[in-house]
XYZ file of C-alpha atoms in Angstrom:
766
model
C -14.187 -52.326 48.926
C -15.215 -53.396 52.496
C -14.287 -51.521 55.402
C -11.075 -53.051 56.592
C -9.731 -53.015 53.397
C -10.702 -48.980 53.378
C -9.105 -48.717 56.833
C -5.820 -50.957 55.632
C -5.808 -48.230 52.735
C -6.354 -44.999 55.439
C -3.951 -46.462 57.870
C -1.130 -47.493 55.030
C -1.576 -43.597 53.690
C -0.923 -41.908 57.193
C 2.447 -44.164 57.440
C 3.282 -42.470 54.414
C 3.515 -39.250 56.053
C 5.583 -41.009 58.750
C 2.197 -41.103 61.197
C 0.318 -43.425 62.344
C -3.421 -43.418 63.645
C -5.287 -45.833 65.773
C -8.410 -45.940 67.026
C -10.306 -47.618 69.296
C -13.534 -47.330 67.053
C -12.377 -47.287 63.503
C -16.135 -47.354 62.177
C -17.746 -44.123 63.227
C -16.729 -40.939 63.357
C -17.385 -38.963 66.725
C -18.449 -35.377 68.001
C -14.578 -34.523 69.393
C -15.485 -33.803 73.377
C -11.800 -32.779 73.965
C -8.383 -32.340 72.246
C -4.906 -33.157 74.424
C -1.517 -32.749 73.157
C 0.564 -35.122 74.367
C 5.041 -34.856 73.919
C 5.465 -31.177 73.716
C 8.083 -29.730 75.310
C 9.432 -26.274 73.048
C 5.919 -25.647 71.386
C 3.309 -23.934 73.346
C 0.047 -25.607 72.758
C -1.969 -23.131 71.385
C 0.180 -23.095 68.538
C -0.006 -26.892 68.083
C -3.927 -26.449 68.175
C -4.017 -23.282 65.814
C -2.693 -25.882 63.192
C -5.085 -27.954 63.555
C -7.794 -28.431 61.396
C -10.367 -29.671 63.558
C -11.898 -28.087 66.720
C -13.401 -28.805 69.525
C -17.256 -30.022 69.241
C -16.348 -30.694 65.719
C -17.122 -33.866 63.576
C -14.332 -35.796 63.273
C -14.163 -38.527 60.344
C -10.942 -41.062 60.322
C -11.360 -41.642 56.735
C -10.747 -37.938 56.198
C -9.715 -36.039 59.116
C -6.810 -37.963 60.195
C -4.357 -37.610 57.171
C -5.565 -33.881 56.758
C -5.064 -33.087 60.554
C -1.337 -35.380 60.007
C -0.869 -32.986 56.761
C -1.183 -29.662 58.445
C 0.775 -30.701 61.462
C 3.839 -31.898 59.380
C 4.050 -29.093 56.846
C 4.408 -26.972 59.862
C 8.350 -28.608 59.997
C 7.984 -28.397 63.850
C 7.536 -31.843 64.529
C 9.892 -35.580 63.879
C 6.436 -37.774 64.277
C 2.700 -37.380 65.249
C 0.670 -39.839 66.285
C -3.181 -39.516 65.998
C -5.484 -41.526 68.661
C -9.012 -41.294 70.056
C -9.512 -42.103 73.697
C -12.519 -43.373 74.692
C -16.186 -42.480 72.962
C -14.848 -38.991 71.841
C -10.848 -37.469 73.096
C -8.926 -36.419 70.193
C -5.252 -37.087 71.561
C -2.312 -35.492 69.244
C 1.182 -37.603 70.281
C 3.954 -35.745 68.862
C 7.996 -35.546 68.946
C 9.607 -32.433 68.514
C 12.525 -32.173 65.904
C 15.155 -30.604 67.236
C 16.189 -26.732 68.162
C 19.749 -25.182 67.284
C 21.454 -24.456 70.335
C 24.315 -23.192 69.228
C 26.292 -22.028 66.466
C 30.313 -21.444 66.838
C 31.887 -20.621 62.901
C 36.122 -21.230 63.356
C 38.570 -20.778 60.558
C 37.170 -17.161 59.199
C 39.750 -14.351 59.227
C 38.729 -12.116 56.359
C 35.481 -11.785 57.282
C 34.409 -11.825 60.470
C 32.098 -13.767 62.174
C 29.585 -11.156 62.860
C 29.008 -10.452 58.586
C 28.825 -14.289 58.454
C 26.049 -14.855 61.649
C 24.309 -11.476 60.228
C 23.909 -13.419 56.839
C 22.896 -16.628 58.425
C 19.944 -14.292 60.174
C 18.641 -13.150 57.157
C 18.217 -16.995 56.455
C 16.073 -17.672 59.156
C 19.117 -19.233 60.516
C 19.867 -18.659 64.292
C 19.483 -20.014 67.694
C 16.258 -21.245 68.164
C 15.497 -22.178 65.023
C 14.077 -25.894 64.521
C 16.802 -27.510 63.268
C 16.228 -30.507 59.907
C 18.936 -31.525 57.613
C 17.999 -29.168 54.851
C 18.997 -26.632 57.103
C 22.671 -27.862 56.364
C 22.548 -27.415 52.693
C 20.886 -23.831 53.598
C 24.516 -23.138 55.645
C 26.222 -23.656 53.450
C 24.673 -22.320 50.523
C 24.633 -18.986 52.327
C 28.307 -18.686 53.713
C 29.426 -20.041 50.596
C 27.689 -17.130 48.462
C 28.963 -14.516 51.092
C 32.675 -15.866 50.600
C 32.002 -16.172 46.589
C 30.377 -11.965 47.151
C 34.146 -11.589 48.483
C 36.032 -13.335 46.392
C 37.112 -16.304 47.702
C 35.898 -18.796 45.367
C 37.916 -21.579 46.894
C 36.683 -21.681 50.214
C 35.918 -25.017 51.815
C 33.137 -25.359 54.404
C 32.299 -27.911 56.927
C 29.658 -28.490 58.872
C 29.627 -30.835 62.185
C 26.445 -31.656 63.707
C 26.617 -32.220 67.789
C 23.418 -33.721 69.777
C 22.788 -31.128 73.456
C 20.423 -31.942 76.114
C 16.920 -30.985 75.963
C 16.497 -32.058 72.348
C 18.860 -29.696 70.695
C 22.030 -29.152 68.112
C 25.055 -27.574 67.985
C 25.933 -26.533 64.794
C 29.835 -25.870 64.304
C 31.156 -24.572 61.472
C 34.412 -24.884 59.774
C 35.816 -22.677 57.147
C 39.299 -23.060 55.330
C 38.894 -19.975 53.264
C 41.360 -20.438 50.247
C 43.067 -17.328 48.283
C 40.919 -14.256 47.094
C 41.323 -14.140 43.382
C 43.038 -11.578 41.938
C 41.800 -9.899 38.360
C 44.106 -10.305 35.487
C 42.240 -8.825 32.864
C 39.322 -6.003 32.344
C 38.133 -5.360 28.899
C 35.473 -2.720 28.438
C 33.655 -2.986 25.281
C 31.629 -0.468 23.171
C 33.492 2.818 24.490
C 34.093 4.906 21.851
C 34.213 8.339 23.522
C 36.953 7.288 26.055
C 39.843 5.156 25.733
C 39.653 1.847 27.944
C 42.358 3.381 29.779
C 40.870 5.818 31.169
C 37.507 4.149 32.329
C 39.574 1.611 33.578
C 41.349 3.855 35.789
C 38.080 5.513 37.809
C 37.302 1.909 38.446
C 38.162 0.481 41.897
C 38.888 -3.145 40.142
C 42.012 -3.511 39.210
C 44.307 -6.044 37.532
C 46.724 -7.890 38.873
C 49.678 -6.028 40.849
C 52.477 -7.209 42.769
C 51.830 -4.488 45.299
C 51.395 -7.084 49.090
C 49.576 -3.824 50.321
C 47.155 -2.907 47.618
C 43.488 -4.811 47.637
C 42.280 -3.420 44.026
C 42.839 -6.544 42.294
C 40.604 -8.638 44.576
C 38.023 -9.332 43.301
C 34.390 -8.879 44.462
C 30.892 -8.726 43.858
C 30.313 -5.331 45.743
C 33.193 -3.420 44.333
C 32.316 -4.618 40.539
C 28.144 -3.459 41.065
C 30.016 0.009 42.642
C 32.448 0.362 39.531
C 29.385 -0.099 37.240
C 27.743 2.668 38.961
C 30.613 4.545 38.796
C 31.005 4.313 34.833
C 27.401 4.676 34.926
C 28.035 8.313 36.632
C 30.857 9.230 34.294
C 28.877 9.303 31.250
C 26.244 10.673 32.442
C 27.799 13.578 34.361
C 29.110 14.758 30.737
C 26.169 14.350 28.341
C 25.690 10.901 27.861
C 21.750 10.112 29.562
C 21.741 7.198 27.081
C 24.303 5.585 28.432
C 23.873 1.979 30.027
C 25.332 -1.135 30.934
C 24.169 -3.585 28.262
C 26.536 -6.837 30.425
C 28.987 -7.789 32.766
C 30.555 -11.600 32.629
C 33.001 -12.083 35.017
C 35.018 -15.583 34.280
C 36.996 -17.764 36.905
C 40.233 -19.882 36.061
C 39.507 -23.889 36.878
C 42.047 -23.151 39.922
C 39.391 -20.511 41.077
C 42.285 -18.312 41.384
C 42.185 -15.809 38.561
C 39.375 -13.188 37.273
C 38.322 -12.086 34.043
C 36.047 -9.169 33.001
C 34.274 -7.978 30.439
C 32.038 -5.255 31.054
C 29.562 -4.248 28.049
C 28.531 -0.609 27.723
C 26.596 1.215 25.066
C 27.450 5.613 25.524
C 24.864 6.463 23.676
C 24.965 10.230 21.766
C 25.608 13.867 24.009
C 22.844 15.825 25.522
C 22.616 19.270 26.468
C 20.258 21.326 28.540
C 17.545 23.013 26.108
C 15.747 24.682 29.316
C 15.232 24.672 32.964
C 12.143 25.283 35.025
C 11.495 25.783 38.320
C 8.015 25.059 40.082
C 6.632 24.987 43.544
C 4.895 27.179 45.995
C 7.790 28.165 48.509
C 8.746 31.061 51.320
C 11.970 31.417 49.505
C 11.739 33.918 46.189
C 12.469 32.223 42.680
C 15.067 34.085 42.271
C 16.874 32.997 45.393
C 16.790 29.817 44.501
C 17.308 29.977 40.961
C 20.883 30.829 42.045
C 21.749 28.000 43.622
C 21.169 26.043 40.456
C 25.188 25.176 38.751
C 23.567 24.418 36.052
C 23.311 26.040 33.236
C 21.074 26.143 29.906
C 23.170 25.300 27.139
C 25.383 23.590 29.444
C 26.209 19.674 28.412
C 24.240 17.190 30.646
C 25.768 16.491 34.329
C 23.907 14.260 36.595
C 26.457 15.596 39.533
C 25.567 19.562 38.943
C 21.654 18.460 38.759
C 21.753 16.774 42.296
C 23.939 19.156 43.972
C 21.436 21.798 42.601
C 18.751 20.170 44.499
C 20.738 19.571 47.473
C 21.445 23.075 47.397
C 17.594 23.787 47.346
C 16.396 21.479 49.982
C 19.620 22.712 52.070
C 18.092 26.402 52.014
C 14.708 25.388 52.462
C 16.157 23.341 55.435
C 17.251 27.231 57.033
C 13.914 28.198 57.032
C 12.616 25.388 59.413
C 11.255 22.990 56.516
C 12.886 19.910 56.986
C 11.354 17.542 54.796
C 11.405 19.790 52.017
C 11.678 17.608 48.293
C 12.809 18.895 44.785
C 11.763 16.584 42.215
C 13.509 16.909 38.566
C 11.508 15.750 35.511
C 13.801 15.733 32.939
C 12.188 15.870 29.158
C 14.569 14.179 26.811
C 14.457 14.750 22.927
C 16.313 12.366 21.146
C 15.476 13.632 17.839
C 17.774 17.617 18.695
C 19.840 15.718 21.854
C 18.483 17.986 24.291
C 17.140 17.898 27.491
C 14.374 20.009 29.331
C 14.823 20.510 33.068
C 11.245 20.955 35.441
C 12.488 21.225 39.374
C 9.271 20.528 40.884
C 10.040 21.987 44.512
C 7.420 21.109 47.554
C 8.397 22.857 50.913
C 5.907 20.696 53.013
C 5.483 22.234 56.744
C 8.046 23.828 58.942
C 8.910 22.002 61.465
C 10.071 21.819 64.678
C 12.111 19.987 67.399
C 10.202 18.124 70.077
C 12.783 16.408 72.080
C 16.487 16.070 72.067
C 17.743 13.087 73.304
C 21.116 11.089 73.844
C 21.953 7.548 73.823
C 25.050 5.590 73.858
C 26.881 7.587 76.845
C 27.931 5.792 79.905
C 29.920 8.437 82.346
C 29.088 11.986 80.777
C 26.151 13.919 82.361
C 23.160 14.700 80.245
C 23.861 18.678 81.040
C 27.311 18.335 79.577
C 25.792 17.474 75.798
C 23.361 20.066 76.230
C 25.590 22.738 76.769
C 27.037 22.038 73.249
C 23.608 22.258 71.665
C 22.509 24.669 68.886
C 19.644 23.531 68.295
C 17.091 23.567 71.091
C 14.072 21.968 72.215
C 10.978 23.493 70.595
C 12.447 25.948 68.100
C 12.402 25.756 64.073
C 13.956 22.714 62.945
C 17.780 23.730 61.227
C 20.227 21.499 59.479
C 22.661 24.261 60.200
C 22.693 24.151 63.930
C 22.175 20.101 64.082
C 25.547 19.805 62.228
C 27.521 22.773 64.046
C 25.747 20.848 67.188
C 27.019 17.589 65.997
C 30.900 19.521 65.470
C 31.115 21.123 68.891
C 29.853 17.487 70.786
C 32.930 16.043 68.157
C 35.088 18.438 69.482
C 34.845 17.497 72.876
C 37.956 15.568 73.772
C 36.107 12.657 75.158
C 34.052 11.552 72.482
C 34.836 9.221 69.986
C 32.002 9.887 67.608
C 28.575 11.512 67.551
C 25.888 11.214 65.181
C 22.541 12.789 65.165
C 19.535 11.647 63.562
C 16.014 13.141 63.304
C 12.786 11.148 63.443
C 9.346 12.218 62.617
C 7.105 12.043 65.400
C 4.413 9.242 65.259
C 1.105 11.058 64.509
C 2.817 14.584 62.906
C 4.444 16.260 59.968
C 5.597 19.259 61.282
C 7.759 17.695 63.874
C 10.883 15.655 64.329
C 12.930 14.487 67.615
C 16.567 15.137 67.397
C 18.503 11.441 68.565
C 21.855 12.476 69.846
C 24.170 9.011 69.417
C 27.885 9.208 71.228
C 30.285 6.938 71.251
C 32.585 8.121 74.402
C 36.498 7.115 74.250
C 38.705 7.127 77.253
C 38.705 9.832 79.088
C 41.005 9.192 81.963
C 44.440 7.698 81.799
C 47.294 6.898 84.737
C 50.910 6.127 83.332
C 54.538 5.877 84.293
C 57.160 5.021 82.308
C 61.122 4.925 81.759
C 62.458 5.385 78.292
C 64.941 7.431 75.941
C 64.244 10.384 73.268
C 66.153 13.016 71.846
C 66.847 15.035 74.740
C 67.730 11.727 76.658
C 67.045 8.930 79.582
C 63.393 10.195 80.913
C 61.118 9.241 83.520
C 57.217 10.063 83.766
C 54.412 10.024 85.672
C 51.086 11.272 84.618
C 47.455 11.381 85.654
C 45.291 13.024 83.407
C 41.197 13.283 83.770
C 39.613 14.795 80.869
C 35.651 13.799 82.244
C 35.701 14.400 85.688
C 33.070 13.150 87.003
C 31.145 13.349 84.217
C 31.254 16.536 84.114
C 33.746 17.597 81.039
C 35.991 19.200 83.912
C 39.776 18.424 83.354
C 42.576 18.018 85.485
C 46.306 17.132 84.607
C 49.018 15.857 87.006
C 52.384 15.368 85.687
C 56.101 14.387 85.919
C 58.653 14.359 83.527
C 62.581 13.941 84.536
C 64.779 14.090 81.586
C 68.694 14.910 81.201
C 67.239 18.085 80.412
C 64.369 19.348 82.287
C 62.555 18.221 85.713
C 58.915 19.373 85.711
C 56.440 18.918 87.982
C 52.277 20.444 87.127
C 48.933 20.615 88.439
C 45.873 21.800 86.324
C 42.559 22.399 86.097
C 40.062 23.040 84.157
C 36.608 24.065 83.647
C 35.198 24.990 80.806
C 31.789 26.231 81.607
C 33.099 27.949 84.828
C 29.844 30.256 84.327
C 26.948 29.292 82.898
C 27.250 31.344 79.572
C 30.405 29.249 78.609
C 33.081 31.261 80.151
C 36.049 28.964 80.998
C 38.760 28.911 83.883
C 42.139 27.431 83.581
C 44.228 27.019 87.268
C 47.713 25.606 86.916
C 51.396 25.241 89.462
C 54.769 23.947 88.503
C 57.758 23.609 89.624
C 60.459 23.389 87.417
C 64.535 22.543 86.866
C 66.657 22.854 83.708
C 70.406 21.845 83.516
C 70.785 22.905 80.029
C 74.772 21.308 79.717
C 72.882 18.398 79.055
C 71.938 19.462 75.553
C 74.965 19.843 73.803
C 73.082 22.446 71.741
C 71.901 25.559 74.113
C 73.575 27.600 76.136
C 74.537 26.240 79.548
C 73.195 27.591 82.729
C 71.213 26.223 85.571
C 67.434 27.237 86.380
C 64.627 26.696 88.772
C 61.469 27.877 88.269
C 57.773 27.896 90.195
C 54.972 29.677 89.821
C 51.079 29.429 89.254
C 48.402 31.107 86.896
C 45.039 31.640 86.232
C 43.678 32.154 82.707
C 39.764 32.615 81.459
C 38.247 32.108 78.062
C 35.706 34.168 77.380
C 33.500 32.986 73.827
C 32.391 35.929 71.694
C 30.829 33.992 69.071
C 30.342 30.427 67.799
C 33.766 30.241 66.663
C 36.156 32.848 68.595
C 37.406 33.047 71.862
C 39.160 36.155 73.715
C 41.256 34.567 76.419
C 42.972 36.839 79.557
C 44.951 35.423 82.776
C 48.071 36.030 85.204
C 50.733 34.507 86.342
C 53.552 34.639 88.771
C 56.509 32.752 88.359
C 59.697 32.931 90.794
C 63.085 31.880 89.062
C 66.327 31.455 89.969
C 69.386 31.052 88.015
C 72.574 29.361 88.346
C 75.868 28.849 86.465
C 78.990 25.860 85.741
C 82.005 26.201 84.019
C 80.746 26.453 80.678
C 78.423 29.439 80.586
C 78.692 32.065 78.124
C 80.139 34.987 79.400
C 77.161 37.318 77.755
C 74.916 35.358 80.732
C 77.216 35.627 83.162
C 77.099 39.182 82.123
C 73.880 39.016 82.847
C 73.551 37.718 85.982
C 76.378 40.189 87.453
C 74.022 43.255 86.376
C 70.591 41.693 87.075
C 70.992 39.042 89.743
C 70.397 35.445 89.664
C 66.699 35.783 91.180
C 63.556 37.115 89.335
C 60.365 37.797 90.427
C 57.830 38.216 87.045
C 54.100 39.190 87.240
C 52.815 38.443 84.041
C 49.553 39.219 82.278
C 48.526 37.672 78.642
C 46.080 37.775 76.191
C 44.807 36.194 73.456
C 42.758 35.139 70.485
C 41.355 32.547 69.259
C 39.353 31.959 66.003
C 38.339 28.115 65.406
C 36.747 26.369 62.210
C 38.194 23.000 62.719
C 35.615 19.834 63.026
C 37.598 18.201 66.094
C 40.753 19.577 68.029
C 42.711 16.372 67.716
C 43.319 15.084 64.068
C 41.060 17.635 62.515
C 40.402 17.138 58.580
C 38.909 20.671 57.983
C 39.279 24.068 59.008
C 41.224 26.288 60.228
C 42.312 28.028 63.468
C 43.889 31.259 64.085
C 45.872 32.711 67.178
C 47.171 35.889 68.206
C 48.348 35.808 71.881
C 50.394 38.592 74.089
C 52.528 38.263 77.137
C 53.998 40.769 79.302
C 55.364 41.316 82.655
C 53.770 44.369 84.361
C 55.708 47.044 85.730
C 57.651 46.530 88.978
C 58.471 42.401 87.851
C 62.242 41.770 88.517
C 62.042 41.885 84.526
C 60.172 42.929 81.650
C 59.376 41.915 78.989
C 56.634 41.007 76.061
C 56.196 38.837 73.614
C 53.571 38.149 70.706
C 52.420 35.830 68.673
C 50.570 34.229 65.922
C 49.659 30.841 65.125
C 47.557 29.571 62.137
C 46.803 25.845 61.484
C 45.279 24.806 58.168
C 43.112 21.531 57.129
C 41.624 20.796 54.399
C 40.303 16.924 52.628
C 41.687 15.704 49.953
C 39.887 12.525 50.149
C 37.365 10.401 52.657
C 41.664 9.731 53.231
C 44.358 12.119 53.103
C 44.320 15.571 54.723
C 46.212 18.158 53.535
C 47.980 20.538 56.200
C 49.491 23.763 56.619
C 50.992 25.409 59.781
C 52.720 28.491 60.454
C 53.846 30.298 63.586
C 55.405 34.064 64.264
C 56.941 34.924 67.408
C 58.553 38.032 68.436
C 59.044 40.101 71.726
C 61.616 42.783 73.275
C 62.696 43.788 76.596
C 61.536 47.385 77.585
C 62.569 49.338 80.678
C 66.034 48.098 81.533
C 65.789 44.932 79.679
C 66.480 45.823 75.939
C 65.712 42.273 74.686
C 63.876 39.155 76.067
C 66.052 37.522 79.213
C 68.155 34.503 77.857
C 65.696 32.365 79.475
C 62.773 33.838 78.094
C 63.945 33.473 74.290
C 62.883 31.812 71.542
C 64.723 28.021 70.065
C 63.810 25.945 66.867
C 64.767 22.292 65.902
C 63.066 19.195 66.980
C 60.050 17.232 67.301
C 57.810 20.946 67.964
C 59.635 22.826 65.732
C 61.432 22.070 63.186
C 62.478 18.351 62.836
C 65.772 16.984 61.610
C 67.905 19.272 63.854
C 68.802 18.852 67.393
C 65.721 20.247 70.086
C 66.945 24.292 70.196
C 70.044 24.032 68.620
C 68.902 26.642 65.402
C 69.878 30.337 65.706
C 72.122 33.035 67.108
C 74.791 31.443 68.796
C 76.604 32.050 72.046
C 80.283 32.960 72.898
C 81.374 29.440 72.807
C 78.799 28.597 69.402
C 75.838 27.123 71.149
C 72.237 28.068 70.310
C 71.554 31.507 72.722
C 67.788 31.596 71.016
C 66.357 34.992 69.946
C 63.818 37.537 70.215
C 61.834 36.482 66.667
C 60.955 33.266 65.458
C 59.000 32.086 61.866
C 58.218 28.260 61.446
C 56.461 26.901 59.122
C 54.977 23.426 57.983
C 53.301 21.405 54.933
C 51.968 17.883 55.748
C 49.955 15.517 53.617
C 47.998 13.677 56.699
C 46.854 9.893 56.067
C 45.579 6.791 58.801
C 47.834 3.790 58.503
C 46.602 1.224 55.933
C 43.574 -0.335 56.855
C 42.786 1.739 59.917
C 39.933 4.087 59.472
C 40.011 7.986 60.501
C 39.961 9.593 62.765
C 41.545 6.382 64.692
C 44.118 6.760 67.484
C 47.217 6.637 64.576
C 48.213 8.837 61.441
C 51.096 9.066 59.327
C 52.488 12.396 57.744
C 54.491 13.577 55.019
C 56.162 16.842 55.823
C 57.861 19.501 55.023
C 59.382 21.848 57.848
C 60.975 25.070 57.790
C 61.672 28.106 59.246
C 64.482 29.883 61.983
C 65.600 31.670 64.822
C 67.248 35.514 65.020
C 68.476 38.124 67.359
C 65.248 40.671 66.318
C 62.985 41.241 63.355
C 65.868 43.440 61.932
C 68.143 39.973 61.052
C 64.793 38.448 59.440
C 66.890 36.433 56.761
C 64.242 34.624 54.589
C 67.893 32.905 52.572
C 68.445 31.742 56.855
C 65.878 29.265 56.479
C 66.211 25.682 57.305
C 64.095 23.367 55.436
C 63.421 19.853 56.617
C 61.635 16.908 54.685
C 60.668 13.203 55.883
C 57.978 11.008 57.198
C 56.702 11.129 60.751
C 54.343 8.858 63.029
C 51.951 9.769 65.296
C 50.050 7.378 68.383
C 47.374 8.630 71.274
C 48.795 6.268 73.557
C 47.260 5.670 77.431
C 50.593 7.528 77.991
C 50.151 10.429 75.872
C 50.597 11.550 71.904
C 53.531 9.552 70.982
C 55.457 11.723 67.761
C 57.675 9.786 65.645
C 59.688 11.442 62.875
C 62.373 10.525 60.569
C 63.791 13.695 59.099
C 66.001 14.607 56.473
C 67.378 18.308 56.583
C 67.451 20.441 53.767
C 69.249 24.067 53.408
C 71.512 23.556 56.417
C 75.236 24.671 57.244
C 78.159 22.805 58.190
C 77.492 24.247 61.750
C 73.945 22.747 62.389
C 73.334 20.047 64.304
C 71.663 16.993 62.628
C 69.613 14.843 64.104
C 67.370 12.846 61.479
C 65.216 10.603 63.542
C 63.416 11.661 66.919
C 60.579 11.025 69.036
C 59.087 12.304 72.054
C 56.086 11.478 74.726
C 53.948 14.773 74.857
C 51.536 16.780 74.019
C 51.760 18.307 70.160
C 48.673 20.091 69.764
């Protein structure tokens, strides 16, 4: 073969790789003195040179090295075209044409799956801004998006990708999606079950057969949901002794129109096993007897995986209390298939005691660091305690301006006995200003309010409010410092002016009153959960009458005057274990209070009260709540009863829904409610967020039943006189304050009662 034919074959081979090779001297190899790269814009020179198989001072043989260099550069996927030239005697020139990069990615038409989720899926498939674009990317994008939609049950989705050229050798990917309908599950069949019926097993699953309920999504197919259902079946059987249970296969069939899904789950139950013996091994600082008492599984019990997991967690939690944050419990089962029993060996490794090096706060944009630190019960430099960390999180979460709190405990690099506490907080809105007009169950309303729960990031709060309705007009200003002293004593200052005209209420005794006063109170923490409160107040009240004022009020004014100066002392005790102050889901709060006017006041009386709020989570979304209130009082000195303008009333959104505000209880001489010295109230509720809204959120619904009444005094108490109502309520924590709506149906009511099924109000209900 002559040299001309060899050169021709070499040239054709290089051209097959979409490049061309030109040589000033075709016949001779040469030693490379320098390598020059031309045409690159985004790609670094070092990247190109690193991918070349030759270097300066190497001998370059055109017959072999040119094809090898072209092949290597093309394999990087970075170039549309590559040309190799020889310049002068010994300079190698690499001319490249870069492939375009992805300059933008836009996604339209997606409603069921958030754009952020789709973009995250594309990034996992290495499709992102700045990546090199080639036509194979379009197949990858379509395949990945279809995978996401198929996993969510959208088998009829259509994806169209339009590629637009941009300046600077870039392209824009415009993705248009037609999602289509989510496939519905028409039938679920479980094969191989003997111990439990198919109905029992299907009831356990999130996936359910088609239902016409438009608010239910349980009949929508999802691969993730089905995977969770398979794990639910596995847990169900293994919690009941079937340790050898397995899901043999799962078949999912789809109808030709891609709208109907049919699921078949083949299972093998196996036999039921019991616990043969239990061993506890490991060198730990807690006595073995104490750890054994934590075990929820006993010899002879049916094997239950959940009890084993809970036992392991109980042991690690107990060791965590001693500072062993990284203690582990490994359970080694010894299965005997002949006797159908299992031996359990709990292998405990406590590791080293762990101490907290630093506490770091992230996520705050306004609140000062010291506001968070004073709520922490886990301290820097002290022994790590999961209980103290949990309590710290709850205390932070209870701050009224906190939306969410999470705490992680990463290990300090290079150590096995230190962790950092990283506290990530999400601050909610701490201030609001509002003005509005409205109409409520107490008539037309005008309100103006300013509230700041985190004044200048200090955790202090200030509220100013003006409310004007047909019945009351009130102006108030308050300021609270939760840490008036460094050890947590709080101080609250309040001043107010109030005017009342009960003739517009249509329910209560008719009179006019004008009050103004000021108060100061202190809260002294006695323990982590209990607080003692003490305060004093001064109030001047002026009483007026109208033509419809009843005789007993006129007689009171004739005997005692119409202007009263009162100096009051109040004490209280609170025991609060709730997980949050607003929309709590677990815990309870007990309140005791005593308010009395000191001797020398124009009116002398006392009022005492007890309140209980109890919350227990039923599921992740449903909470059971019960509330009980008992209030009692009496006059002393020249007064036998509480003055009529200080008495207790019942009825309305804040006390007993379904009855007009303040309309229940004893009556005056003209038949209107006059209030009483003794009151009992109670509520039972099931609380839940609206559909598609996660707890704790800013809204909630509840199904409730209210009961109670108000009496002249405790001697008149009669449970048969209880009024009862039931209904549904909705609360929205709006920028203007909590909006409360209720639709209630009175029960056990009397003909003289004033019923009011729909009620709403603006203002705090907590």
